[in-house]
Coordinates of N, CA and C in Angstrom, one line a residue:
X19 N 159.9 149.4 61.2 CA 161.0 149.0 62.2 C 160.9 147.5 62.4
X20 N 162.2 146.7 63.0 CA 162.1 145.6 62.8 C 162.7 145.2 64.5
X21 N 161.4 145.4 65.2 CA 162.0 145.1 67.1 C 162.2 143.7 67.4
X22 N 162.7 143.5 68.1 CA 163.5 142.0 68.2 C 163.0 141.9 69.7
X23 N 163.0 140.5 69.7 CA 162.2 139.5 70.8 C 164.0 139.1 71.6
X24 N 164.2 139.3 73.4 CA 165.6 139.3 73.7 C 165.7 137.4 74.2
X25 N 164.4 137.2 74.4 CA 164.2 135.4 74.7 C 165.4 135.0 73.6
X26 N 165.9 135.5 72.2 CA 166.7 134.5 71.1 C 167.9 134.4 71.2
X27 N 167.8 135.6 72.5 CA 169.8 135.9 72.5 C 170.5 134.7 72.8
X28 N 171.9 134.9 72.7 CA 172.7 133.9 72.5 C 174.0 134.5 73.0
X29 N 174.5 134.0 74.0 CA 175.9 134.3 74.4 C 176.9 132.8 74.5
X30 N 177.7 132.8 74.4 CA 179.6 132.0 74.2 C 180.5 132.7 75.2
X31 N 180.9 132.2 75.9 CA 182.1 132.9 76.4 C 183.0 131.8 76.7
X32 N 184.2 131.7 75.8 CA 185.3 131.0 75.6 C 185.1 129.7 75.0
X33 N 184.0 130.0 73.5 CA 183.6 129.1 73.2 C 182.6 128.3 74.2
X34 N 181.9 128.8 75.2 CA 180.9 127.4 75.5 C 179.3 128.4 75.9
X35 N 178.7 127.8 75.1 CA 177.3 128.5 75.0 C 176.7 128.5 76.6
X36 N 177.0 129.8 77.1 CA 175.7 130.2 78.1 C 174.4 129.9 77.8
X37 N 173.9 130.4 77.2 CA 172.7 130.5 76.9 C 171.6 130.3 77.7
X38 N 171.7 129.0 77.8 CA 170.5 128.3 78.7 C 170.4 128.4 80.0
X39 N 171.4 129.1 81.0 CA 171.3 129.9 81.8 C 170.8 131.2 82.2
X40 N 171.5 131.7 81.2 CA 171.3 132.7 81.2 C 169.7 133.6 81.1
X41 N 169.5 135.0 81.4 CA 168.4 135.5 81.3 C 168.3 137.0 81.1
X42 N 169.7 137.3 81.2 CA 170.0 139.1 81.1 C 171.6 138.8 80.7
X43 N 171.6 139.6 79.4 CA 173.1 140.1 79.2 C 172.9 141.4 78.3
X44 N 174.7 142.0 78.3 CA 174.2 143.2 77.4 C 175.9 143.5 77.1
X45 N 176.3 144.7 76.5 CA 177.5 144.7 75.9 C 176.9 146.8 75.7
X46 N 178.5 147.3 76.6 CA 178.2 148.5 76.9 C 179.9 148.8 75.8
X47 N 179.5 150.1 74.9 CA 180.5 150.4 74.6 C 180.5 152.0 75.1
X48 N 181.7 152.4 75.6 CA 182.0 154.0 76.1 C 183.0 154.7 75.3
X49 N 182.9 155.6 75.1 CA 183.8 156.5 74.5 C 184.2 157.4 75.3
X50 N 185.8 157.5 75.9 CA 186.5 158.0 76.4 C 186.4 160.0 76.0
X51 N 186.4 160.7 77.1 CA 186.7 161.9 76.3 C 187.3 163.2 77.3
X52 N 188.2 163.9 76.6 CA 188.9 165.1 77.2 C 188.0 166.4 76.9
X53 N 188.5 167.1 77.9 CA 187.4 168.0 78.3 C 188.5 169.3 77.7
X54 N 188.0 170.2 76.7 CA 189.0 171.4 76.3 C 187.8 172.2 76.4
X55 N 187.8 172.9 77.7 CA 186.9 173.9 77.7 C 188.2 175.0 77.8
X56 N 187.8 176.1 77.6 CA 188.8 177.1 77.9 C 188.0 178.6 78.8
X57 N 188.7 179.2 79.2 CA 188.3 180.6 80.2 C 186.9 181.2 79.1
X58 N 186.5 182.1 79.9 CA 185.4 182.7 79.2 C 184.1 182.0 78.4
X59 N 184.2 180.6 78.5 CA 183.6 179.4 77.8 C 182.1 179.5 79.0
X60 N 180.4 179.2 78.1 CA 179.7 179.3 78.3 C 179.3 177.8 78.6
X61 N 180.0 177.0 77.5 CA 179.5 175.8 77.3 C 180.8 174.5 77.5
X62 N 180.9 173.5 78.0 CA 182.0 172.7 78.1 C 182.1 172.5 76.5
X63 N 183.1 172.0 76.3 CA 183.5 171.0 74.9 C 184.4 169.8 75.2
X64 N 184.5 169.2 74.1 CA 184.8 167.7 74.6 C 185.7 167.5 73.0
X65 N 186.8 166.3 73.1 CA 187.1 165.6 72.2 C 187.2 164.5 72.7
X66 N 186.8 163.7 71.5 CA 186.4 162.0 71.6 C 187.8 161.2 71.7
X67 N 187.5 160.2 72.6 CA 189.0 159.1 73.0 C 189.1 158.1 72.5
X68 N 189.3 157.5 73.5 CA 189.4 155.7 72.8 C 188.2 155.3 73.3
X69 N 187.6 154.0 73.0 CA 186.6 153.6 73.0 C 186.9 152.2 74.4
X70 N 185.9 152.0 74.8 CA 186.3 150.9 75.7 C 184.9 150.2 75.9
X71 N 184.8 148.6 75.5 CA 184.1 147.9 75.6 C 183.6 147.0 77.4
X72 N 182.2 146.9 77.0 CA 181.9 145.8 79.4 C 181.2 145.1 78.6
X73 N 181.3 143.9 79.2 CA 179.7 142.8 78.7 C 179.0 142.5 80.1
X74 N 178.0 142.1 80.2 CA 178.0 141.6 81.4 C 176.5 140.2 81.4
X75 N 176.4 139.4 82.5 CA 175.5 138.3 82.6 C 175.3 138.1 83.6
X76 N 173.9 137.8 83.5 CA 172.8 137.3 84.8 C 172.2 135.9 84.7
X77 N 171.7 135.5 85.2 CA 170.9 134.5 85.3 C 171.3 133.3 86.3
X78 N 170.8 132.0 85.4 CA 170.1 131.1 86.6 C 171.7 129.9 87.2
X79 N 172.0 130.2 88.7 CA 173.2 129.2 89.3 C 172.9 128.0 88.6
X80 N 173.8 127.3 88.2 CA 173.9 125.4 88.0 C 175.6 124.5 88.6
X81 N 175.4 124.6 89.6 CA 176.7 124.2 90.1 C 177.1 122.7 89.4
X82 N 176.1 121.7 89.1 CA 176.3 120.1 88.3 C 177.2 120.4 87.6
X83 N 176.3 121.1 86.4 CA 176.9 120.9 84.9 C 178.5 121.2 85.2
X84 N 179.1 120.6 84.4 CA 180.6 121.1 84.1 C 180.4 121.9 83.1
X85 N 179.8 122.1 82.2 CA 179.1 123.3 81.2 C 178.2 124.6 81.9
X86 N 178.0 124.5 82.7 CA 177.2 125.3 83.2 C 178.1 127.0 83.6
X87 N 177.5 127.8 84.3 CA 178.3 129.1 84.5 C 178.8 129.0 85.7
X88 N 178.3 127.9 86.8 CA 179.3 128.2 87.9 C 180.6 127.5 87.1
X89 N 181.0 126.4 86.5 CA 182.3 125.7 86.4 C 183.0 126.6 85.0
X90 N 181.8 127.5 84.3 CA 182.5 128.1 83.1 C 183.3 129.4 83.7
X91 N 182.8 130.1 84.3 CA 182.8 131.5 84.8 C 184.1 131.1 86.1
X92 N 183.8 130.5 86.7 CA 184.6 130.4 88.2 C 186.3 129.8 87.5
X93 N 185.9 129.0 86.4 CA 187.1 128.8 85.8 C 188.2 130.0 85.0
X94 N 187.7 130.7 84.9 CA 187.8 132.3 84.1 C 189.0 133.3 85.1
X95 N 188.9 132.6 86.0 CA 189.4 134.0 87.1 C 190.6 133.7 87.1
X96 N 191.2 134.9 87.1 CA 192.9 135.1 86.5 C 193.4 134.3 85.6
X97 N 192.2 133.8 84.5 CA 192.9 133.0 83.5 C 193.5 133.8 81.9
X98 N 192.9 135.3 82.4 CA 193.5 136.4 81.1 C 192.1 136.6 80.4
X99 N 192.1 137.1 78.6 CA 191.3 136.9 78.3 C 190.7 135.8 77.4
X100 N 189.6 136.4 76.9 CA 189.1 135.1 77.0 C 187.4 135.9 75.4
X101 N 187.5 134.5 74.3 CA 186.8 135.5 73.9 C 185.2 135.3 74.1
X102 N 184.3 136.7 73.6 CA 183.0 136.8 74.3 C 182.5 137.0 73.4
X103 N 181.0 136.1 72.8 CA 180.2 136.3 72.1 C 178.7 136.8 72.4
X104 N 178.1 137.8 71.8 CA 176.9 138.1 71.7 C 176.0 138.2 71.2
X105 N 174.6 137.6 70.3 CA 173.8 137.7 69.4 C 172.9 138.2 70.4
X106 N 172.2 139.5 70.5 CA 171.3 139.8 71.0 C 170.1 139.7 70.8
X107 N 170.0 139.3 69.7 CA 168.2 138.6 69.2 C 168.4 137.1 68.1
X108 N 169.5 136.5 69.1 CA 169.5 135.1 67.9 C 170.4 134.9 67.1
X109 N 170.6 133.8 66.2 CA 171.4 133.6 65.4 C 170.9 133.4 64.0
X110 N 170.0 133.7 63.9 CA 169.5 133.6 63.1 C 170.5 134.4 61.5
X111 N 170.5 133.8 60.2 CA 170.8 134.8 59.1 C 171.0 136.1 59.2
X112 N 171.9 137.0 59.6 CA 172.1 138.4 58.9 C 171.3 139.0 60.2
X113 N 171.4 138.2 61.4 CA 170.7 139.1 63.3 C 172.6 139.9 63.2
X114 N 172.6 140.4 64.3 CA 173.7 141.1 64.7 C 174.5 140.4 65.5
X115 N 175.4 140.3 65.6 CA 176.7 139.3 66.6 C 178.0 140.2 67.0
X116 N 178.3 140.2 68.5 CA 179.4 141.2 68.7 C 180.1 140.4 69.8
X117 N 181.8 140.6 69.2 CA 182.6 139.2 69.7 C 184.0 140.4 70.3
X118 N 184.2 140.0 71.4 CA 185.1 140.9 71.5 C 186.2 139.9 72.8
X119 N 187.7 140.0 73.0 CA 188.3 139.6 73.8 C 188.1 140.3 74.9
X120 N 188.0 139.6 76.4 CA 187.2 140.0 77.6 C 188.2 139.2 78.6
X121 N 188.4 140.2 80.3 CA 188.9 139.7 80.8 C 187.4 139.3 82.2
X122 N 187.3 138.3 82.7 CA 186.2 138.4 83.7 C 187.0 139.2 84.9
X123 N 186.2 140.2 85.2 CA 186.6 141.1 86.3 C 185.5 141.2 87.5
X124 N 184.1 140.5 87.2 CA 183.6 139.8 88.9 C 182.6 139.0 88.6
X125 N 182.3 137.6 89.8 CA 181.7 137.0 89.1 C 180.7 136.6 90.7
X126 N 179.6 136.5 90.5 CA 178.7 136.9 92.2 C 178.2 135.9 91.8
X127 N 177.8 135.1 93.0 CA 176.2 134.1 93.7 C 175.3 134.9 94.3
X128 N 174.3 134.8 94.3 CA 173.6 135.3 94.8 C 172.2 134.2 95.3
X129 N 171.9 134.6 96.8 CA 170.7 133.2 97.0 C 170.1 133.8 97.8
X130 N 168.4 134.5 97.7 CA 167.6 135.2 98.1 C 167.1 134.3 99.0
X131 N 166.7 134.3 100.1 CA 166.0 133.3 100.9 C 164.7 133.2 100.5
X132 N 163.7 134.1 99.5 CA 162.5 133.7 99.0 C 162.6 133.8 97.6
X133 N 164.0 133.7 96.6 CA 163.7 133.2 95.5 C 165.0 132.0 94.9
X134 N 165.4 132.4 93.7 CA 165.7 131.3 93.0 C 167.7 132.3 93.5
X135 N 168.5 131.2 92.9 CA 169.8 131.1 93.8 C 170.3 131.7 91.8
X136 N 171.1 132.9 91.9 CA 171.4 133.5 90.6 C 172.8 133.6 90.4
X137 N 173.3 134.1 89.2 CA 175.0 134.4 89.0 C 174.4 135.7 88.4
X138 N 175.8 136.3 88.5 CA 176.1 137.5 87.8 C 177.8 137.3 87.7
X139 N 178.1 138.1 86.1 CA 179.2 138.2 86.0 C 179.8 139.7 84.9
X140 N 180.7 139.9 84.9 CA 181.1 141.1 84.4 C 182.2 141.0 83.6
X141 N 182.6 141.4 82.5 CA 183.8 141.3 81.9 C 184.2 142.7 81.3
X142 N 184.9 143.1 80.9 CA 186.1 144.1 80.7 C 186.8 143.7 79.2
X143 N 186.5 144.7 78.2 CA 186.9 144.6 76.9 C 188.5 144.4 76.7
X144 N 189.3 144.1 75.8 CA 190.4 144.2 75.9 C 191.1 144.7 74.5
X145 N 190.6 145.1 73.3 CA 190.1 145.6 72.5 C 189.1 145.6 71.6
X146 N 188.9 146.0 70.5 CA 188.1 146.5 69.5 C 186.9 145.4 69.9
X147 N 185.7 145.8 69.9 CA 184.4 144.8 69.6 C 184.4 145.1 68.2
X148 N 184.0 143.7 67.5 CA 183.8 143.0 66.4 C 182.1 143.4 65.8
X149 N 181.2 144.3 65.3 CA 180.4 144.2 64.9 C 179.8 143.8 63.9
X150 N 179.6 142.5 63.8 CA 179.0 141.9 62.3 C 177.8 141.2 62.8
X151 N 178.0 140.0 61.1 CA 176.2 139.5 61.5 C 176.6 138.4 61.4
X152 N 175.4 137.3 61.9 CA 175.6 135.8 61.6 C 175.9 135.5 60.2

């Protein structure tokens, strides 16, 4: 098996590298499904739908930078979509990379009175994610 270290990840969104804020991201895909159970049925059953892509990010506030995720992210809102990149262990040659058009759907501060002052944000697929490699 070949387990991957998440310190190499790499995220973009709208072209401008998160990264170095960041400290948690992830990319959720769901599959939609209808329920055809019928009378006398012991067991539910299911047919598969459409598929629907979330991304989402954590990490560290930087209100300065004009690169940073408060002026990247805050810029985002009701601007449509927007595209999102993810290398979950790096960019390295032939790592995995999943890029998908995203609308930002919420974007939080957060400031603990005994720790460090954080963002979180969330986005909403808008179709197909892209699964390839570097």
């Amino acid at each position: 098996m070949a387990f991957k270290y998440g310190a190499k990840a790499l995220v973009t969104v709208n072209a401008v590298d998160l990264s170095a804020y960041c400290d948690e991201g992830g990319i959720d895909v769901g599959i939609d499904t209808a329920e055809t159970t019928t009378f006398g049925s012991t067991w539910k059953t299911f047919i598969e739908g459409l598929a629907v892509a979330k991304f989402s990010l954590k990490g560290n506030y930087d209100p300065t930078a004009s690169t940073g995720p408060a002026a990247v992210l805050t810029g985002l809102i009701g601007g449509g979509s927007k595209t999102v990149v993810f290398n979950p262990a790096g960019t390295a040659t032939s790592e995995l990379k999943r890029t998908v058009s995203a609308i930002l759907t919420s974007y939080a501060e957060s400031s603990p009175v005994g720790g460090k002052v954080t963002f979180s944000a969330s986005f909403q697929g808008t179709g197909a994610v892209t699964f390839g490699t570097n």
